[in-house]
Amino acid sequence: MTRIQVTQHIGHPAEAVWAVVGDFGGLHRWHPQVRRLDLSWEGRIRTLHLADGGRVVERLEARNDAACRCVYVLVDGSLPLAACRSILAVHADGPACRVDWSCEFEPRREAGADVARLMAGLYDEGLQALARALAIR
């Protein structure tokens, strides 16, 4: 298993940030690589339509509002990985917070060694965009 984690410090309270990132159907509102998102199965399955034309299907496994944490898994899609389990969590840090986005996965055989860098880049780009989006609110 390969594991990556990306962290972003954001100058807003954890509850305010969780209100944005905890919305499983709202990723397209702040991640620049997600052009559109469709929800199904009572909001537990999301289909991401990516900027590069790819598609990713994910299933929400657990959401804990008190802990500001959600866990979801990859069901299908164009990313070069399998058995992917991701965690998105917001941690209070005084009047600000820290957002951790991590995943464990198996790279597909044809993917090569750059899959970890690809996933870290996607998560980092998303968290930087989230910080920018919250700064203008």
GROMACS .gro file of C-alpha atoms in nm:
model
  137
    1MET     CA    1   0.000   0.000   0.000
    2THR     CA    2   0.112   0.350  -0.081
    3ARG     CA    3   0.011   0.629   0.155
    4ILE     CA    4   0.013   1.005   0.103
    5GLN     CA    5  -0.101   1.295   0.318
    6VAL     CA    6  -0.133   1.665   0.241
    7THR     CA    7  -0.193   1.932   0.505
    8GLN     CA    8  -0.317   2.290   0.473
    9HIS     CA    9  -0.344   2.546   0.753
   10ILE     CA   10  -0.645   2.773   0.711
   11GLY     CA   11  -0.716   3.089   0.907
   12HIS     CA   12  -1.081   3.005   0.978
   13PRO     CA   13  -1.245   2.808   1.259
   14ALA     CA   14  -1.266   2.432   1.208
   15GLU     CA   15  -1.648   2.437   1.213
   16ALA     CA   16  -1.663   2.689   0.926
   17VAL     CA   17  -1.414   2.490   0.718
   18TRP     CA   18  -1.593   2.161   0.794
   19ALA     CA   19  -1.919   2.316   0.671
   20VAL     CA   20  -1.751   2.338   0.329
   21VAL     CA   21  -1.531   2.026   0.309
   22GLY     CA   22  -1.772   1.802   0.499
   23ASP     CA   23  -2.029   1.838   0.221
   24PHE     CA   24  -1.965   1.515   0.025
   25GLY     CA   25  -2.160   1.658  -0.267
   26GLY     CA   26  -1.976   1.990  -0.272
   27LEU     CA   27  -1.621   1.908  -0.385
   28HIS     CA   28  -1.680   2.073  -0.725
   29ARG     CA   29  -1.742   2.404  -0.546
   30TRP     CA   30  -1.381   2.435  -0.432
   31HIS     CA   31  -1.158   2.183  -0.612
   32PRO     CA   32  -1.044   2.324  -0.949
   33GLN     CA   33  -1.004   1.980  -1.109
   34VAL     CA   34  -1.367   1.882  -1.045
   35ARG     CA   35  -1.588   2.040  -1.311
   36ARG     CA   36  -1.913   1.872  -1.213
   37LEU     CA   37  -2.037   1.629  -0.950
   38ASP     CA   38  -2.338   1.398  -0.951
   39LEU     CA   39  -2.476   1.239  -0.634
   40SER     CA   40  -2.667   0.913  -0.614
   41TRP     CA   41  -2.761   0.640  -0.369
   42GLU     CA   42  -2.902   0.884  -0.111
   43GLY     CA   43  -2.594   1.107  -0.133
   44ARG     CA   44  -2.341   0.832  -0.058
   45ILE     CA   45  -2.208   0.786  -0.412
   46ARG     CA   46  -2.054   1.076  -0.601
   47THR     CA   47  -1.937   1.083  -0.959
   48LEU     CA   48  -1.669   1.343  -1.025
   49HIS     CA   49  -1.632   1.480  -1.376
   50LEU     CA   50  -1.273   1.601  -1.399
   51ALA     CA   51  -1.120   1.889  -1.592
   52ASP     CA   52  -0.914   1.648  -1.805
   53GLY     CA   53  -1.228   1.461  -1.914
   54GLY     CA   54  -1.179   1.177  -1.666
   55ARG     CA   55  -1.440   1.043  -1.430
   56VAL     CA   56  -1.413   0.913  -1.074
   57VAL     CA   57  -1.680   0.735  -0.870
   58GLU     CA   58  -1.645   0.739  -0.489
   59ARG     CA   59  -1.855   0.600  -0.202
   60LEU     CA   60  -1.886   0.770   0.135
   61GLU     CA   61  -1.801   0.515   0.403
   62ALA     CA   62  -1.823   0.727   0.718
   63ARG     CA   63  -1.889   1.086   0.817
   64ASN     CA   64  -1.843   1.218   1.169
   65ASP     CA   65  -1.948   1.580   1.210
   66ALA     CA   66  -1.832   1.596   1.574
   67ALA     CA   67  -1.481   1.486   1.470
   68CYS     CA   68  -1.494   1.683   1.140
   69ARG     CA   69  -1.387   1.373   0.947
   70CYS     CA   70  -1.509   1.172   0.650
   71VAL     CA   71  -1.385   0.850   0.494
   72TYR     CA   72  -1.458   0.750   0.136
   73VAL     CA   73  -1.339   0.486  -0.109
   74LEU     CA   74  -1.278   0.473  -0.482
   75VAL     CA   75  -1.537   0.263  -0.664
   76ASP     CA   76  -1.439   0.323  -1.027
   77GLY     CA   77  -1.275   0.575  -1.253
   78SER     CA   78  -0.990   0.699  -1.462
   79LEU     CA   79  -0.729   0.744  -1.187
   80PRO     CA   80  -0.438   0.497  -1.216
   81LEU     CA   81  -0.496   0.335  -0.876
   82ALA     CA   82  -0.706   0.074  -0.701
   83ALA     CA   83  -0.817  -0.009  -0.348
   84CYS     CA   84  -0.807   0.361  -0.259
   85ARG     CA   85  -0.935   0.474   0.081
   86SER     CA   86  -0.928   0.848   0.157
   87ILE     CA   87  -0.974   1.051   0.474
   88LEU     CA   88  -1.052   1.422   0.484
   89ALA     CA   89  -1.033   1.575   0.831
   90VAL     CA   90  -1.039   1.922   0.984
   91HIS     CA   91  -0.860   1.983   1.316
   92ALA     CA   92  -0.911   2.292   1.533
   93ASP     CA   93  -0.599   2.497   1.596
   94GLY     CA   94  -0.706   2.791   1.812
   95PRO     CA   95  -0.908   3.034   1.599
   96ALA     CA   96  -0.780   2.861   1.283
   97CYS     CA   97  -0.759   2.499   1.171
   98ARG     CA   98  -0.556   2.237   0.989
   99VAL     CA   99  -0.702   2.025   0.709
  100ASP     CA  100  -0.548   1.683   0.646
  101TRP     CA  101  -0.633   1.492   0.328
  102SER     CA  102  -0.480   1.147   0.302
  103CYS     CA  103  -0.524   0.821   0.116
  104GLU     CA  104  -0.391   0.469   0.096
  105PHE     CA  105  -0.398   0.291  -0.238
  106GLU     CA  106  -0.245   0.035  -0.467
  107PRO     CA  107  -0.108   0.179  -0.793
  108ARG     CA  108  -0.231   0.002  -1.103
  109ARG     CA  109   0.042  -0.196  -1.274
  110GLU     CA  110   0.054   0.034  -1.577
  111ALA     CA  111   0.067   0.350  -1.361
  112GLY     CA  112   0.435   0.364  -1.281
  113ALA     CA  113   0.597   0.538  -0.987
  114ASP     CA  114   0.435   0.879  -1.028
  115VAL     CA  115   0.095   0.789  -0.882
  116ALA     CA  116   0.182   0.908  -0.530
  117ARG     CA  117   0.303   1.239  -0.671
  118LEU     CA  118  -0.014   1.267  -0.883
  119MET     CA  119  -0.243   1.210  -0.582
  120ALA     CA  120  -0.044   1.442  -0.356
  121GLY     CA  121  -0.063   1.707  -0.628
  122LEU     CA  122  -0.440   1.668  -0.665
  123TYR     CA  123  -0.496   1.692  -0.290
  124ASP     CA  124  -0.254   1.984  -0.252
  125GLU     CA  125  -0.414   2.176  -0.540
  126GLY     CA  126  -0.755   2.120  -0.386
  127LEU     CA  127  -0.656   2.232  -0.037
  128GLN     CA  128  -0.482   2.543  -0.168
  129ALA     CA  129  -0.795   2.628  -0.368
  130LEU     CA  130  -1.005   2.569  -0.057
  131ALA     CA  131  -0.791   2.814   0.142
  132ARG     CA  132  -0.826   3.075  -0.134
  133ALA     CA  133  -1.202   3.023  -0.159
  134LEU     CA  134  -1.246   3.064   0.216
  135ALA     CA  135  -1.025   3.375   0.220
  136ILE     CA  136  -1.266   3.562  -0.005
  137ARG     CA  137  -1.578   3.475   0.198
   0.00000   0.00000   0.00000
